[in-house]
CSV table of C-alpha atoms in Angstrom, one decimal:
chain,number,residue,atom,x,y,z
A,21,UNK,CA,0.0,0.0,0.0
A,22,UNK,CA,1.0,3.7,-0.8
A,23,UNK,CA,1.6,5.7,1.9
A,24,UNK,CA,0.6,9.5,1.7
A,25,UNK,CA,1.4,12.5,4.1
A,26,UNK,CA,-1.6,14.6,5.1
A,27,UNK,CA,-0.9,18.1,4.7
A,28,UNK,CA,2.1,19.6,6.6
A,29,UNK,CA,1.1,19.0,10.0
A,30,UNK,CA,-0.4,15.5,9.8
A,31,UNK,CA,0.6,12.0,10.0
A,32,UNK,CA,1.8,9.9,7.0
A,33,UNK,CA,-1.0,7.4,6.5
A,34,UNK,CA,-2.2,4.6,3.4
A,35,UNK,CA,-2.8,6.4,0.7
A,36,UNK,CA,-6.6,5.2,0.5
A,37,UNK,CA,-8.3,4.9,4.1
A,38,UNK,CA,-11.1,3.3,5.0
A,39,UNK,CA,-14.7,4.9,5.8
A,40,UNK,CA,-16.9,2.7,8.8
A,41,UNK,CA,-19.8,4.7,8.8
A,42,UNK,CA,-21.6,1.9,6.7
A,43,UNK,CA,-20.7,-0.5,9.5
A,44,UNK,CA,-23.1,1.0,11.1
A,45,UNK,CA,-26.7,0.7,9.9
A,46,UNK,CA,-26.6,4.4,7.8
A,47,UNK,CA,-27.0,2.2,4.4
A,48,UNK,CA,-29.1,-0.3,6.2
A,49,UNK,CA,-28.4,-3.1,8.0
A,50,UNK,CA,-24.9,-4.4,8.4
A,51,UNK,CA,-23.0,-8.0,8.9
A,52,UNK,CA,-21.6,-7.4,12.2
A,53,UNK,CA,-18.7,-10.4,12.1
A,54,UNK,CA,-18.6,-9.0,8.1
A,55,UNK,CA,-17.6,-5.7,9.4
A,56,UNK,CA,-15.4,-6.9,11.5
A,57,UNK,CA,-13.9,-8.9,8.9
A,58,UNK,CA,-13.4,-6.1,6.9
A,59,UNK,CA,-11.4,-4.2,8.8
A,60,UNK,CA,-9.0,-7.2,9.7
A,61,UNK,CA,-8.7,-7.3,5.9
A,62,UNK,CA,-8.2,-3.5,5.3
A,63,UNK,CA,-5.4,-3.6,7.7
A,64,UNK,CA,-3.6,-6.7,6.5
A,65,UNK,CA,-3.5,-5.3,3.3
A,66,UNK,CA,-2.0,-2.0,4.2
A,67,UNK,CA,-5.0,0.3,5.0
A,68,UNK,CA,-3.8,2.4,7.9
A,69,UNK,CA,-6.7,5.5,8.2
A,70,UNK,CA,-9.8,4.3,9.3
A,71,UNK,CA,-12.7,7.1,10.0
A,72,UNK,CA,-15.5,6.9,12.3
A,73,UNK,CA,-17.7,9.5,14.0
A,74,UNK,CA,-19.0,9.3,17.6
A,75,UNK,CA,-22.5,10.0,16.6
A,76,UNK,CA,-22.3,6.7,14.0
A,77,UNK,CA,-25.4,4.7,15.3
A,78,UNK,CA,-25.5,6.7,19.0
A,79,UNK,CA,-21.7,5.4,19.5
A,80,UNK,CA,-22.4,1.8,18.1
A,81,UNK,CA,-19.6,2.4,15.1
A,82,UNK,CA,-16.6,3.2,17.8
A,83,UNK,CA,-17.6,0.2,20.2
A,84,UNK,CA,-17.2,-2.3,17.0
A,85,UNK,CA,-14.0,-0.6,15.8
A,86,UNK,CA,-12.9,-1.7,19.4
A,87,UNK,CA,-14.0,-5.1,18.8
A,88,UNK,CA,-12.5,-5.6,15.3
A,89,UNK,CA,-8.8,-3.7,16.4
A,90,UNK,CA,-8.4,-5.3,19.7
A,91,UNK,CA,-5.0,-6.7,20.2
A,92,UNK,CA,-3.4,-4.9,17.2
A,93,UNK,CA,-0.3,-3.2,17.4
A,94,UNK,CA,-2.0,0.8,18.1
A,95,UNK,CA,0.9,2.5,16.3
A,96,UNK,CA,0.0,0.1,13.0
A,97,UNK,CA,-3.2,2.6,12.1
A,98,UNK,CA,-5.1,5.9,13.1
A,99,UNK,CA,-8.1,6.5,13.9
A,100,UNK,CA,-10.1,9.7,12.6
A,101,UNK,CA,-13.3,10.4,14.3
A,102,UNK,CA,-15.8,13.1,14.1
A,103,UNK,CA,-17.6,14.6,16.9
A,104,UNK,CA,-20.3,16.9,18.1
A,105,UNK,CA,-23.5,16.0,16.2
A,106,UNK,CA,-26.1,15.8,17.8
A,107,UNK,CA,-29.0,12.8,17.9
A,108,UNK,CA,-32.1,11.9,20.1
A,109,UNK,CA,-33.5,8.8,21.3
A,110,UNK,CA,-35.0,8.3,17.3
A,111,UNK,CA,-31.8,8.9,15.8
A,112,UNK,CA,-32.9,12.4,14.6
A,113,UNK,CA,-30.6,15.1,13.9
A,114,UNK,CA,-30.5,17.8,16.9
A,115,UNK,CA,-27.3,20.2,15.3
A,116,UNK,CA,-23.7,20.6,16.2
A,117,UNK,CA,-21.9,21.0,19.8
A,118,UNK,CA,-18.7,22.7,19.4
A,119,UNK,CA,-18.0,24.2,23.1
A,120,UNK,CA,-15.0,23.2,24.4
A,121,UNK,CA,-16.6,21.9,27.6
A,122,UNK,CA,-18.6,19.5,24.8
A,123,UNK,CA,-15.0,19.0,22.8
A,124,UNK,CA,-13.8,17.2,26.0
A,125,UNK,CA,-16.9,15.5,26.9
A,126,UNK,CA,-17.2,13.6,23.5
A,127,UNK,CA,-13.9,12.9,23.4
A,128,UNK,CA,-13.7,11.0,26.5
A,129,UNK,CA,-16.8,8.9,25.3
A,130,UNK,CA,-14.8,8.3,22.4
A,131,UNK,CA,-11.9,7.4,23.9
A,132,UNK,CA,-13.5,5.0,26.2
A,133,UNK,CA,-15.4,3.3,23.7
A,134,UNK,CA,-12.6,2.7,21.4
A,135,UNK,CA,-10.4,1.7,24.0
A,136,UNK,CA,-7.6,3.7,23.2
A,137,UNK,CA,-5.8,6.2,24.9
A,138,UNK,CA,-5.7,8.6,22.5
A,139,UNK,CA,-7.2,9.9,19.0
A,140,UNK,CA,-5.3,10.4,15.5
A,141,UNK,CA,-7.2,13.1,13.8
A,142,UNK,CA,-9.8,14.5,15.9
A,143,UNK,CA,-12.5,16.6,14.5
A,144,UNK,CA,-15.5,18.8,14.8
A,145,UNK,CA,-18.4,16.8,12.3
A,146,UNK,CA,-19.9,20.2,11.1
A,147,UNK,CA,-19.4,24.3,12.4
A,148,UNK,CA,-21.9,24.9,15.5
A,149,UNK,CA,-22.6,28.1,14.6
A,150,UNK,CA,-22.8,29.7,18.2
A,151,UNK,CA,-18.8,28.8,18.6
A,152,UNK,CA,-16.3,30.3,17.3
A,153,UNK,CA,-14.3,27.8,15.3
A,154,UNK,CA,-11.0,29.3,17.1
A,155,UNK,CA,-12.9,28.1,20.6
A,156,UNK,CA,-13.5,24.2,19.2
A,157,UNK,CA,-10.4,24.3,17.5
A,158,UNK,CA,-8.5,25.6,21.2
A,159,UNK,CA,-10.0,22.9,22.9
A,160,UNK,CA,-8.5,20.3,20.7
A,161,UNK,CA,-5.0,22.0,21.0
A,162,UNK,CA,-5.3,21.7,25.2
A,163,UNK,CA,-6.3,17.6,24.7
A,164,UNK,CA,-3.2,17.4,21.9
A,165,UNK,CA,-1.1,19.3,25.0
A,166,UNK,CA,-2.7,16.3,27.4
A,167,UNK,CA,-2.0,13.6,25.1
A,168,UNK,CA,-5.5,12.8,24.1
A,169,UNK,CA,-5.5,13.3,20.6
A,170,UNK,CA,-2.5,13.7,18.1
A,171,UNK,CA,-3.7,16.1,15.2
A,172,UNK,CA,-6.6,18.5,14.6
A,173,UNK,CA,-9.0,18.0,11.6
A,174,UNK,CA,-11.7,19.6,9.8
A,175,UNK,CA,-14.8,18.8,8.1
A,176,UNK,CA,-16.7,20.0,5.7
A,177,UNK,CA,-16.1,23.6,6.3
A,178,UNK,CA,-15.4,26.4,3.8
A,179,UNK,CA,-12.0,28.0,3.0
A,180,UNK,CA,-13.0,30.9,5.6
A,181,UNK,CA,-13.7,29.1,8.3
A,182,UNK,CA,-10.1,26.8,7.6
A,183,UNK,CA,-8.3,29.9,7.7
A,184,UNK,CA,-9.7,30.6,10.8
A,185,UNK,CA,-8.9,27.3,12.4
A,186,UNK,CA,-5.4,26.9,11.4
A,187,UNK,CA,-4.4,30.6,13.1
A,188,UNK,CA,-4.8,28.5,16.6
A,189,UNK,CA,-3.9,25.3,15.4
A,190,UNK,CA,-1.8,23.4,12.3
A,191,UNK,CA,-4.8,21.8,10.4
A,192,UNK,CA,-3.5,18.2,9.3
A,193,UNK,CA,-6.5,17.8,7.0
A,194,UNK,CA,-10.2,18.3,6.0
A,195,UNK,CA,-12.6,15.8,5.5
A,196,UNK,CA,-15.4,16.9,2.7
A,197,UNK,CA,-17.5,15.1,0.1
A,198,UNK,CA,-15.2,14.6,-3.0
A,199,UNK,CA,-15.5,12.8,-6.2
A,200,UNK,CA,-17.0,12.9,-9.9
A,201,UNK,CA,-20.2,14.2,-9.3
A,202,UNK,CA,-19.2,16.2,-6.6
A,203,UNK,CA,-16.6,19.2,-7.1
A,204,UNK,CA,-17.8,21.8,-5.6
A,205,UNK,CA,-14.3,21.6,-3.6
A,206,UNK,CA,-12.0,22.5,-6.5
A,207,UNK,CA,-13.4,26.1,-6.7
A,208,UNK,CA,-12.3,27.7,-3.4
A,209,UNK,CA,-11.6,25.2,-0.8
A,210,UNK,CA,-9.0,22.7,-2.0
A,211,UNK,CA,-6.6,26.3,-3.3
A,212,UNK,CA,-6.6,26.9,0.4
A,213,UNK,CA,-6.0,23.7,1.2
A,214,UNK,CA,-3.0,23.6,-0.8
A,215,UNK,CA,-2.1,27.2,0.4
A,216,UNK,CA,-1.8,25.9,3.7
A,217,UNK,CA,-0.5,23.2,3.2
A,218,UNK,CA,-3.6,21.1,4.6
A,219,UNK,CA,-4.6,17.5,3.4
A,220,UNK,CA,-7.8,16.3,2.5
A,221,UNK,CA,-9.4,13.2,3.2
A,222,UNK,CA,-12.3,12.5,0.7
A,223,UNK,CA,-15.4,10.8,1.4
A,224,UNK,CA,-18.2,10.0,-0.7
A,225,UNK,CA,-15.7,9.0,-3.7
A,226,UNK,CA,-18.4,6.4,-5.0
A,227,UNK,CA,-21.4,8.5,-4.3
A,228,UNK,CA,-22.8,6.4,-2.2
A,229,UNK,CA,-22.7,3.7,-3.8
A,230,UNK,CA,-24.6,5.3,-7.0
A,231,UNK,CA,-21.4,6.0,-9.3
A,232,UNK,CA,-20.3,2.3,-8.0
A,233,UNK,CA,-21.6,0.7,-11.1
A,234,UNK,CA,-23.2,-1.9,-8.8
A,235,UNK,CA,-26.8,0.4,-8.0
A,236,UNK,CA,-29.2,-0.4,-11.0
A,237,UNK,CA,-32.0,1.3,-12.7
A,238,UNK,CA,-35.3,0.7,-10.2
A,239,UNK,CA,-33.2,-0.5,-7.3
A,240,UNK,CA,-35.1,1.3,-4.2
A,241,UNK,CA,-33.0,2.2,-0.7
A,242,UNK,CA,-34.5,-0.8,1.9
A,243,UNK,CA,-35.4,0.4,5.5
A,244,UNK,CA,-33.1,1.9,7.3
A,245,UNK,CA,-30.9,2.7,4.4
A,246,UNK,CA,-30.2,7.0,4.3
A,247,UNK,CA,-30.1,7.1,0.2
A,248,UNK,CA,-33.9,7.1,0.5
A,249,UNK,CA,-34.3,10.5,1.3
A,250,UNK,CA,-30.9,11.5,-0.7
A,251,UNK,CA,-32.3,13.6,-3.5
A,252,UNK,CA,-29.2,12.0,-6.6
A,253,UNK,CA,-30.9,8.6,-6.0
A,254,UNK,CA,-34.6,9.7,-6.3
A,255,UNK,CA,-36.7,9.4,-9.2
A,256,UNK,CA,-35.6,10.9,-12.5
A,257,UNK,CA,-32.4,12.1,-10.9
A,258,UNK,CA,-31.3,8.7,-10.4
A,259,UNK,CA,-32.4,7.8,-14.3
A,260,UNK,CA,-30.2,10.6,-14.8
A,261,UNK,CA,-27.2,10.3,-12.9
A,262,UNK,CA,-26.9,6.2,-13.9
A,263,UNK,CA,-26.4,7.6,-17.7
A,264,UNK,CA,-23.5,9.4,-16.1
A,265,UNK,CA,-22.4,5.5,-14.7
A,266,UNK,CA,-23.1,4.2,-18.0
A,267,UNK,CA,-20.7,6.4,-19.7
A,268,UNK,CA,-18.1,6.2,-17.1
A,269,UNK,CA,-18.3,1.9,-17.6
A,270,UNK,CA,-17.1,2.7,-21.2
A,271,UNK,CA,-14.4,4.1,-20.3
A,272,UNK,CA,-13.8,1.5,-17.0
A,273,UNK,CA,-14.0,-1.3,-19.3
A,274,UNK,CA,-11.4,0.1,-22.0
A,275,UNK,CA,-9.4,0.5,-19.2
A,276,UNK,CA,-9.8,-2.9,-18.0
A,277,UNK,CA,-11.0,-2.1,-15.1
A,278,UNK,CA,-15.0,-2.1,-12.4
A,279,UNK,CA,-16.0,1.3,-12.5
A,280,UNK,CA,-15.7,1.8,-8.7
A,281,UNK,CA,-12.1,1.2,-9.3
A,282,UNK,CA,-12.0,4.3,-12.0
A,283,UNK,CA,-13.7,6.7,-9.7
A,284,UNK,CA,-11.6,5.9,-6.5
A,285,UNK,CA,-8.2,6.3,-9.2
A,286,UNK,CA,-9.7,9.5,-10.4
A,287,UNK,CA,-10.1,11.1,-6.8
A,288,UNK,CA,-7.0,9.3,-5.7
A,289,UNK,CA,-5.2,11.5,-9.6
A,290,UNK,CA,-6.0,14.5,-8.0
A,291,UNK,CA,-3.0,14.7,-5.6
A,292,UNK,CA,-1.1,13.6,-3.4
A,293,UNK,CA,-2.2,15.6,-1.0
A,294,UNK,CA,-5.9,13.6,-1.4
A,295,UNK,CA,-6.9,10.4,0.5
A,296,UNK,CA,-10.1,8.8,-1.3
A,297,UNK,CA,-11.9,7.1,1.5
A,298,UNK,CA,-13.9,4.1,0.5
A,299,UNK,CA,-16.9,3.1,2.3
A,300,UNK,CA,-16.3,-1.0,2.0
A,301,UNK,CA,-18.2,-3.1,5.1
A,302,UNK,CA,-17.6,-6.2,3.3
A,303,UNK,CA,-14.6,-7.8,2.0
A,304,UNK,CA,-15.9,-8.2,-1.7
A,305,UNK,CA,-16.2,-4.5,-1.8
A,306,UNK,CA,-12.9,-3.6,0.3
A,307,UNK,CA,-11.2,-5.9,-2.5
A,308,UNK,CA,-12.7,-4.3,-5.8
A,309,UNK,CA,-11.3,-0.7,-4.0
A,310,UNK,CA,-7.4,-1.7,-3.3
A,311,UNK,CA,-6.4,-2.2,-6.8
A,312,UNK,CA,-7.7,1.0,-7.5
A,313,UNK,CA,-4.5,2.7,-6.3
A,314,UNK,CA,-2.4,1.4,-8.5
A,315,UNK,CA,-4.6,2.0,-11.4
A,316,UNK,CA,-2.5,4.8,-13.5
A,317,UNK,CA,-4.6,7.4,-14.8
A,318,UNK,CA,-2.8,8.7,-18.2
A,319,UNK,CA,-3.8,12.5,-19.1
A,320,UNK,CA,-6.1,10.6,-22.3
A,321,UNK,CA,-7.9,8.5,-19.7
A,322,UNK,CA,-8.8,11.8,-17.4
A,323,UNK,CA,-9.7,13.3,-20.1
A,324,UNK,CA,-11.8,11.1,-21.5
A,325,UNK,CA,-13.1,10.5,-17.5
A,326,UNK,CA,-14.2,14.1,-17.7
A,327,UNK,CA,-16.1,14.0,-20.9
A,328,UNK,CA,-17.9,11.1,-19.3
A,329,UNK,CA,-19.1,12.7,-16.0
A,330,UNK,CA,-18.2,16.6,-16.7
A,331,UNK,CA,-18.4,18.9,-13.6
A,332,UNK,CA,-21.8,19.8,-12.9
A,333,UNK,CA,-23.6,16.6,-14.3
A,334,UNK,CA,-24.9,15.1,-11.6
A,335,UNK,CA,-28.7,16.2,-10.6
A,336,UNK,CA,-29.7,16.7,-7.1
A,337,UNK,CA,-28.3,18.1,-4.1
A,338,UNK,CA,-26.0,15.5,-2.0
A,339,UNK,CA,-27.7,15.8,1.2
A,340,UNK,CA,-31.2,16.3,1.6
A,341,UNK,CA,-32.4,20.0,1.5
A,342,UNK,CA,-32.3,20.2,5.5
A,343,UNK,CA,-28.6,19.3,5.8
A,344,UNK,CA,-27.4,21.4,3.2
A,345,UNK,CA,-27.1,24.7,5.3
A,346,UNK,CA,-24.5,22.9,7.0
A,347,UNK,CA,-21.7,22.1,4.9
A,348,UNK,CA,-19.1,23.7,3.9
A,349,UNK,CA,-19.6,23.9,0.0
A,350,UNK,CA,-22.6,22.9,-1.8
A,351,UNK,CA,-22.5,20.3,-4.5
């Protein structure tokens, strides 16, 4: 496995992490000794960056990356976790907690849950707009002072509010929705990135699963499963953006390679700067993604990448209409 260095200020990790979110029920119901599995795999086969987030099933997600880590060797991987969303007792949404006072609070959930004594990349899940992101930020310096937690990340903010964040504190990266069908990055906030001198850690490199090549025409999200309420996989959007998958198979298969492969190279081509983070919980799908990094992208294939899914083709927002005050750039 490649190894990549995020930004200046962050550790040097595999150059393609992997996501656990899914683990957790947000796609629907999950294999629990398949998860498990999974991330034994990811990390015999190099992957060092795994990501979680303390909200992930009210905790549930950081409990089973307990499980499936136990007895390894804790300098063999980081952990990146998210904090301060907010849920209630039906998993709603109830907004973001940045106060420093919460900062600690979650993180000594999250510390206890994955039984670990400290955190890679710790960061806020969205802005809380009544605090400062210099406050949240602070707190996270005083726990990297105590030991707690190693390096401060970001996610889904704008270029702004980065700035802001790395006067108190070296950023190592940002976490934000990146791939084909969604570049609203490459406009402001991945210049200041590389200003900086910030990484980026990219999720949502398959879509969701839509640009995977594996979600069909008429294929409904089962209970449980978030892309039912995702406006890019409703309706005559989703008609839509599978065209775009179509056209991106031509060009997979001339390459010799699964489409989900092309789209994690493509995000992976941008630079080195860039960790795609794929969203695998079972081993079939953790194995299509590997050989993706060391699938080389010549300047004909991007371009003819880019003629398949050009910027702006996608229809419909990422997030339903509710969530998408909150992030940092829209699509």
């Amino acid at each position: 496995m490649q190894k990549r260095t995020l930004g200046k200020a962050g550790p040097a990790t595999s150059a393609l992490g992997l996501g656990a979110m899914g683990m957790s029920g947000a796609y629907g119901p999950a294999d629990r000794a398949e998860s498990i599995a999974t991330v034994h795999a990811a990390l015999d086969a190099g992957v060092t960056l795994i990501d979680s987030g303390d909200f992930y099933a009210m905790g549930h997600n950081e409990l089973l990356l307990a499980e499936a880590l136990r007895g390894r060797d804790r300098d063999s991987y980081q952990l990146s976790v998210k904090f301060g969303m907010l849920r209630g007792p039906g998993r709603e949404f109830g907004g973001q907690d940045g106060r420093p006072e919460a900062v600690k609070n979650f993180l000594a959930y999250s510390l206890t849950r994955l039984g670990t004594d400290h955190i890679d990349i710790y960061r806020p899940a969205r802005l809380d707009p009544a605090v400062p992101i210099e406050e949240t930020v602070g707190a996270i310096k005083e726990m990297i002072d105590a030991g707690y937690v190693r390096h401060v990340g970001l996610s889904e903010v704008d270029a702004a509010a980065i700035r802001r964040a790395h006067t108190v504190h070296p950023i190592s990266d940002l976490q934000i929705e990146y791939s084909l069908i969604s570049r609203a990055v490459e406009a402001e906030v991945l210049p200041a990135l590389r200003e900086l001198g910030i990484g980026l850690t990219a999720y949502g490199v398959l879509g969701r699963g839509l640009i995977s090549g594996h979600w069909r025409p008429g294929r409904t999200a089962g209970p449980g499963d978030s892309r039912g309420s995702s406006p890019r996989f409703t309706g005559a959007n989703a008609d839509h953006n599978l065209t775009l998958v179509e056209a991106l198979r031509r060009v997979a298969d001339a390459k010799g390679a699964t489409v989900a492969q092309l789209a994690i190279a493509w995000v992976a081509a941008r630079g080195q700067d860039i960790v795609p983070l794929v969203g695998a919980r079972t081993r079939e799908r953790l194995a299509e993604a590997l050989p993706a990094m060391e699938l080389d992208l010549t300047a004909d294939d991007l371009a003819e990448i880019e003629n398949a899914v050009p910027p702006g083709a996608a229809r419909g927002d990422r997030y339903p209409s509710a969530f998408m005050p909150h992030l940092g750039v829209g699509n």
